[in-house]
Every structure is written in structure tokens, then in C-alpha cells.
C-alpha positions as YAML, in Angstrom:
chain: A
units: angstrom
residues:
- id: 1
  name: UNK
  ca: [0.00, 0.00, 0.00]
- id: 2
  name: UNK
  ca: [1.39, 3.37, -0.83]
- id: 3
  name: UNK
  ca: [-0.54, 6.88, -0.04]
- id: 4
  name: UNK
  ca: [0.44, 10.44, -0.22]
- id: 5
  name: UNK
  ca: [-1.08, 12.56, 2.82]
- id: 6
  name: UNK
  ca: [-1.23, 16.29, 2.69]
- id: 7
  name: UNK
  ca: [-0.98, 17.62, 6.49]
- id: 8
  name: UNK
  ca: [-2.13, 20.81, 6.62]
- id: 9
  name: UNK
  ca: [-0.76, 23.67, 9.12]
- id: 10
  name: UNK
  ca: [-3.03, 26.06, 10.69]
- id: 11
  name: UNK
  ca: [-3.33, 27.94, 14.23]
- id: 12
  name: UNK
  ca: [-4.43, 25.19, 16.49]
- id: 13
  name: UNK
  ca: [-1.87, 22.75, 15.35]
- id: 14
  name: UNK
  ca: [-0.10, 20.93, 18.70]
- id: 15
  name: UNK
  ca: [3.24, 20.85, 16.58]
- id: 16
  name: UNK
  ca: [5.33, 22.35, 13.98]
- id: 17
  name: UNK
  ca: [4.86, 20.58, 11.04]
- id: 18
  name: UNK
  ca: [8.77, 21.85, 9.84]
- id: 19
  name: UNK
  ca: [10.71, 19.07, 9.47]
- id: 20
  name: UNK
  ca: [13.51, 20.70, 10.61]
- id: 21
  name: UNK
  ca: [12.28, 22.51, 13.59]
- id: 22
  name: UNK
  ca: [10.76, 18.62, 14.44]
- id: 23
  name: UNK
  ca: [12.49, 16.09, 12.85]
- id: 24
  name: UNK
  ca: [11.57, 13.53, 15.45]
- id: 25
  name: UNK
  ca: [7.44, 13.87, 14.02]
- id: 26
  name: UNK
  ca: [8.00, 13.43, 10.46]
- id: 27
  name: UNK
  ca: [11.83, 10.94, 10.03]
- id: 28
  name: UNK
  ca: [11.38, 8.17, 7.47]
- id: 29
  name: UNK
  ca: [10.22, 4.88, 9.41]
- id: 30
  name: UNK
  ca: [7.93, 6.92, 11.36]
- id: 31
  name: UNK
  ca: [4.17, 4.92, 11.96]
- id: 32
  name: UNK
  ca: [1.06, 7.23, 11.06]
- id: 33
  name: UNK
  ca: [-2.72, 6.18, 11.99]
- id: 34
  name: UNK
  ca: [-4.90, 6.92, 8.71]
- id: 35
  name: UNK
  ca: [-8.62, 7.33, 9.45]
- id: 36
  name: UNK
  ca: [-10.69, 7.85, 6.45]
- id: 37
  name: UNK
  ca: [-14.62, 8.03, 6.74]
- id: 38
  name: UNK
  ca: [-16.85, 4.74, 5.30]
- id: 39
  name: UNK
  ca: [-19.89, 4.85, 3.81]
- id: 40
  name: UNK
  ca: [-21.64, 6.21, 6.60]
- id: 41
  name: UNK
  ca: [-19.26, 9.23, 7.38]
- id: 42
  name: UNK
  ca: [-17.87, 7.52, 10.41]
- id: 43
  name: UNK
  ca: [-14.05, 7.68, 10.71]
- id: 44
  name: UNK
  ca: [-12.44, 4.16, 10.63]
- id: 45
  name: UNK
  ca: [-8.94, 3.00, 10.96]
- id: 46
  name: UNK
  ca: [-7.18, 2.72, 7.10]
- id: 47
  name: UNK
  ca: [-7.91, -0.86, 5.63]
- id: 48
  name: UNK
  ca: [-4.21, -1.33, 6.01]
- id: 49
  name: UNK
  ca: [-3.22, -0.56, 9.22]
- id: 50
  name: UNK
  ca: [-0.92, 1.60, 10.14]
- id: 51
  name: UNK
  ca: [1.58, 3.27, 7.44]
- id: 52
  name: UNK
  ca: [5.05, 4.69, 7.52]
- id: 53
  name: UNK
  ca: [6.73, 7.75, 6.26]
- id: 54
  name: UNK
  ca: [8.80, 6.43, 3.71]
- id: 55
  name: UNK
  ca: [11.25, 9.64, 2.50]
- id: 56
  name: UNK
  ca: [12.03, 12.92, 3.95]
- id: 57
  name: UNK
  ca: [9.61, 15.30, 3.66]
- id: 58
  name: UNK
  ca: [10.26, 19.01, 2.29]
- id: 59
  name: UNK
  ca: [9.86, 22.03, 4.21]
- id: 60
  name: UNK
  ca: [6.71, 23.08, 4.62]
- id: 61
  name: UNK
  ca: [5.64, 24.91, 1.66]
- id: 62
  name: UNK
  ca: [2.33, 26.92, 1.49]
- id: 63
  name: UNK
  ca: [1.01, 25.47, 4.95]
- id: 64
  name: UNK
  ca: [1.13, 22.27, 4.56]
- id: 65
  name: UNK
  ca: [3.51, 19.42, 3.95]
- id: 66
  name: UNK
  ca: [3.12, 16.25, 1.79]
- id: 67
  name: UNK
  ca: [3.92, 12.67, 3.20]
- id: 68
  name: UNK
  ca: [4.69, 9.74, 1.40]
- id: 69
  name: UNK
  ca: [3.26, 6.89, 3.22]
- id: 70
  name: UNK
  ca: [2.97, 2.95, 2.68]
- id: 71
  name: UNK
  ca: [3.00, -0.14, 4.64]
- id: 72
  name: UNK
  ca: [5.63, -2.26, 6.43]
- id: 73
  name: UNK
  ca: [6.22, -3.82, 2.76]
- id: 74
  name: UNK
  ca: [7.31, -0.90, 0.94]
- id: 75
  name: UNK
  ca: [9.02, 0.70, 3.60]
- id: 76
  name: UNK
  ca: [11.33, -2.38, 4.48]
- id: 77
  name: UNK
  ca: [12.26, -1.85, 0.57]
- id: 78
  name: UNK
  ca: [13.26, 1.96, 1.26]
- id: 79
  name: UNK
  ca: [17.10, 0.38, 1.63]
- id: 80
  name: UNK
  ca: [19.34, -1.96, -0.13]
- id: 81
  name: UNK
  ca: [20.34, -5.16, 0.95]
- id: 82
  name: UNK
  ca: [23.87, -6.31, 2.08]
- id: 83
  name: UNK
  ca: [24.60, -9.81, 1.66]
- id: 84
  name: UNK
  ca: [23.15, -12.84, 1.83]
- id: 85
  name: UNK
  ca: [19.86, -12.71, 4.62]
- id: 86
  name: UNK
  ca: [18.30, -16.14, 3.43]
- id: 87
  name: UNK
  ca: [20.40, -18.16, 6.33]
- id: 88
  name: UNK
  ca: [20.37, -20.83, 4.50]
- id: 89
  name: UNK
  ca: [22.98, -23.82, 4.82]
- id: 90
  name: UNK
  ca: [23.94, -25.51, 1.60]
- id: 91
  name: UNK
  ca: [22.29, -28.89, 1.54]
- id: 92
  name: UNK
  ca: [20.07, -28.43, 4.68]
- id: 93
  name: UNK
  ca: [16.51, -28.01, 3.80]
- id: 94
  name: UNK
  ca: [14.23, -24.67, 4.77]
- id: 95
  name: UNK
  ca: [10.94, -24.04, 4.34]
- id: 96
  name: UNK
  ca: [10.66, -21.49, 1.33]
- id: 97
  name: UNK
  ca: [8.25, -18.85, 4.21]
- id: 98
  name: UNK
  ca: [10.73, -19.42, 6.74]
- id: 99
  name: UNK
  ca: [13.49, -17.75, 3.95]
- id: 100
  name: UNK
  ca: [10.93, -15.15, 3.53]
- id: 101
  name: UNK
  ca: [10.27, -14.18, 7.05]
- id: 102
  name: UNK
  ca: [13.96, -13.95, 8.15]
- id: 103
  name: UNK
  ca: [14.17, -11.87, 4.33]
- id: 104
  name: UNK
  ca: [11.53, -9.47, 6.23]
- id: 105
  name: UNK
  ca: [12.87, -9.59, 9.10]
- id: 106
  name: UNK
  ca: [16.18, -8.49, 7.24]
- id: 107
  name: UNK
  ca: [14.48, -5.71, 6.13]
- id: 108
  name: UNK
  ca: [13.81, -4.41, 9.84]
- id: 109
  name: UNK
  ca: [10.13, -5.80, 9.59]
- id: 110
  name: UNK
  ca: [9.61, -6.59, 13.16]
- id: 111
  name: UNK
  ca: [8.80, -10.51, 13.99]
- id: 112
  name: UNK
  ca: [5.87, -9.71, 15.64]
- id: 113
  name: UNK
  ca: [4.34, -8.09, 12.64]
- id: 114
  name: UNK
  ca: [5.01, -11.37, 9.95]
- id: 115
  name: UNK
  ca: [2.60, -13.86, 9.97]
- id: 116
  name: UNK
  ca: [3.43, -16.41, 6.95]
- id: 117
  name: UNK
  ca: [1.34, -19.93, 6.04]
- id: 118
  name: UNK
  ca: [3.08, -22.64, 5.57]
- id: 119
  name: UNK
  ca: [5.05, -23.15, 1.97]
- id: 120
  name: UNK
  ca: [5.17, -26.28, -0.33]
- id: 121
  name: UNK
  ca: [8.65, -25.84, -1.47]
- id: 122
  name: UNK
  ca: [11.95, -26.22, 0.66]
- id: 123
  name: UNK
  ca: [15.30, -24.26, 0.01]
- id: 124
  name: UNK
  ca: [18.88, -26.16, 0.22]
- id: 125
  name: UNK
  ca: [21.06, -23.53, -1.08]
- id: 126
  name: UNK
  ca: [20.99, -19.74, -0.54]
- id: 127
  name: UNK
  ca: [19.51, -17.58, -3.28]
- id: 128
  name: UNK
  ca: [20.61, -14.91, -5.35]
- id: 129
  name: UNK
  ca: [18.74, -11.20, -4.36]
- id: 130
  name: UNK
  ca: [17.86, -10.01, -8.17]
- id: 131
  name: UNK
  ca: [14.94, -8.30, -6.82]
- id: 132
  name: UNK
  ca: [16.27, -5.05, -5.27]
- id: 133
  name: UNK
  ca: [15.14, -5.05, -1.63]
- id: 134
  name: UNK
  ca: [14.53, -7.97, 1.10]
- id: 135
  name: UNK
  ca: [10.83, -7.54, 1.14]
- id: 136
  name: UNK
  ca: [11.02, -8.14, -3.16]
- id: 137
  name: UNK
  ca: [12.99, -11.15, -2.92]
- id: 138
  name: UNK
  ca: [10.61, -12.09, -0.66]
- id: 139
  name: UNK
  ca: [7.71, -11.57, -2.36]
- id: 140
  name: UNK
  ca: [9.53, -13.34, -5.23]
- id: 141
  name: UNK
  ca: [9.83, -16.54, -3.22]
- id: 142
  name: UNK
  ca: [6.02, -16.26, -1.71]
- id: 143
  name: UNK
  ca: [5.43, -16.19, -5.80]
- id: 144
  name: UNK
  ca: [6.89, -19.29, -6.29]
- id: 145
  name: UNK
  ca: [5.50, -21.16, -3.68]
- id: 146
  name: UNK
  ca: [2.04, -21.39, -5.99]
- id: 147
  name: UNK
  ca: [1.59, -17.93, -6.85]
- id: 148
  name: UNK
  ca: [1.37, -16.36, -3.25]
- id: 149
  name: UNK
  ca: [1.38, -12.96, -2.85]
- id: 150
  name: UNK
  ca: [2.51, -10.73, 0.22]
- id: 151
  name: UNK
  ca: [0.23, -8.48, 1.60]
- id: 152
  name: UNK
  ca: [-0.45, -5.88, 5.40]
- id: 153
  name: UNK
  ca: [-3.41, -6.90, 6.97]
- id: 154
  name: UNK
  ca: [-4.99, -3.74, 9.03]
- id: 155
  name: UNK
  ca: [-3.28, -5.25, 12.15]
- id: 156
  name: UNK
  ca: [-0.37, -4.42, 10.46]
- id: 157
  name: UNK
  ca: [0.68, -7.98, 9.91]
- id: 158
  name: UNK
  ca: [2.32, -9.07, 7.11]
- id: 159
  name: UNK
  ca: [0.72, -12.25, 5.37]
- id: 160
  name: UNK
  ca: [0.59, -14.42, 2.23]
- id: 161
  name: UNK
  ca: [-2.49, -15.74, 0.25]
- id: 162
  name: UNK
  ca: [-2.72, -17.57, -2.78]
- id: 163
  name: UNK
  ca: [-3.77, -15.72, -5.74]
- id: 164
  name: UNK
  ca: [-6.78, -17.57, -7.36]
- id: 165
  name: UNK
  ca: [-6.75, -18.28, -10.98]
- id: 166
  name: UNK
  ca: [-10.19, -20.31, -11.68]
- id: 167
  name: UNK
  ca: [-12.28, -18.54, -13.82]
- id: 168
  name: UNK
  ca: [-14.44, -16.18, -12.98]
- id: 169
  name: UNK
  ca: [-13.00, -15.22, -9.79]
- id: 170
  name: UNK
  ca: [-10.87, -12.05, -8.77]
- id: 171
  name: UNK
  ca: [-6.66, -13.18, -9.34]
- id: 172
  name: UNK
  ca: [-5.87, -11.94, -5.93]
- id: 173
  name: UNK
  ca: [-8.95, -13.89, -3.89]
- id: 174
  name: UNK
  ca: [-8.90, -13.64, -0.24]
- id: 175
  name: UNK
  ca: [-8.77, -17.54, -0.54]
- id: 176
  name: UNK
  ca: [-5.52, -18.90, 1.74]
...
């Protein structure tokens, strides 16, 4: 999930909204609570969960600032990887969602918030990061494990489902 929110300054805000003046407020990695009104006009918590500030944001032009938010997915991607995080011992078999939790967990994805299924396929030798983040390689793997797909739940868990490819149903089904 990825959002842009517009903050807007006025009189009665509790806190600068200058990133300079409060860096602490709006750093990258920061969590933000998104309430948008359903159907009936009642504010509800974002589908989601929470999201994260994923870059800097500029100084405040105009009164307001613009954030760029998204979930724990695509803000464990904000940095490259170094080295190997797969763990795996050549010849020893791993479950292919055990790879991919200690890949999120790489990724500074905390343990608590990763909740994977069960995989068919095993590992035995460590694999090659082509994918350009921890969270994308794996994402990759939950891919080929049966077409999986990783996704935040609005606990702000991350978890896999199967995409469903029988006709005449949506390809990502909320099928496990």
C-alpha cells in the first residue's frame, strides 16, 4: 500500500509541522494512523493498518507538507540489501516462508508483525537477491511457492495468500 497525505498547518496545530524545527514527528520509518470516513461518514482506521513515512519530507511549503506513506512492505524496501539474509545452509533443507520471514525480518520488519502460512517448497542452497530489496525477494519466493502474494493486513501484519486463478474469480482472492 502506498498513499500520499497532505498535512495541513493552521493555528491550532499541537506541533510544527517543519521538518527541521521537528524532525523527530515526520523521520522516514515513522508509523502514522490513517482514518478515512466509510460509507456512513464515520471515521475508521485505514484498511491497512498503520503506514510509515517512507522519504524525507520538504519544508513546509504553502502550509502544509506532503507525506509519502505505505506499509511495512514498501518501507522495508526503502534500503538496499547487504549480503546474503536467506540463512540458509547448503544442503540443509528450509521451508521457502521461513526464507521469507527472516528476508523481512532483514528488512527491519519486526517478527511480531510477519505472519506467513506454511510453503510447499523447501530451500537447500541460498539464493541470489535479483529483486532489489529484502521484502522483493521475498515476495519473489512467496510467488513461487504457488503464486502467493505478500500483503499488510490492518493489524499491520504481514501475510501471504494464494492468488486464485479459476475462472471467474478475482486473481488476488482472499482464498488462503
Amino acid at each position: 500500500t502506498r498513499a500520499t497525505l497532505v498535512v495541513l498547518d493552521t493555528l491550532l496545530a499541537p506541533e510544527s509541522l517543519d521538518v527541521s524545527e521537528n524532525p523527530a514527528r515526520w523521520r522516514p520509518g515513522m508509523r502514522v494512523k490513517v482514518r478515512i470516513p466509510n460509507s456512513s461518514g464515520t471515521y475508521v482506521n485505514h484498511p491497512q493498518g498503520y503506514l510509515y513515512i517512507l522519504r524525507d519530507p520538504e519544508l513546509p511549503k504553502d502550509g502544509f507538507i506532503t507525506l509519502e506513506l505505505g506499509c511495512w512492505l514498501l518501507w522495508g524496501g526503502t534500503t538496499a540489501p547487504e549480503g546474503d539474509a536467506s540463512a540458509i545452509s547448503y544442503g540443509t533443507d528450509e521451508p521457502s516462508s521461513d526464507v521469507a520471514t527472516r528476508l523481512l525480518e532483514a528488512a527491519d520488519i519486526p517478527s511480531a508483525n510477519i505472519s506467513l502460512s506454511t510453503w510447499p517448497y523447501s530451500l537447500a542452497v541460498p539464493i541470489p537477491n535479483e529483486s532489489g530489496s529484502y521484502p522483493a525477494q521475498a515476495a519473489d519466493l512467496a510467488y513461487s511457492n504457488d503464486w502467493r502474494y505478500l500483503y499488510q493486513n490492518s493489524a499491520g501484519i504481514v501475510r501471504d495468500r494464494r492468488l486464485s486463478l479459476a475462472a471467474g474469480l478475482p486473481r488476488a482472492s482472499s482464498r488462503p
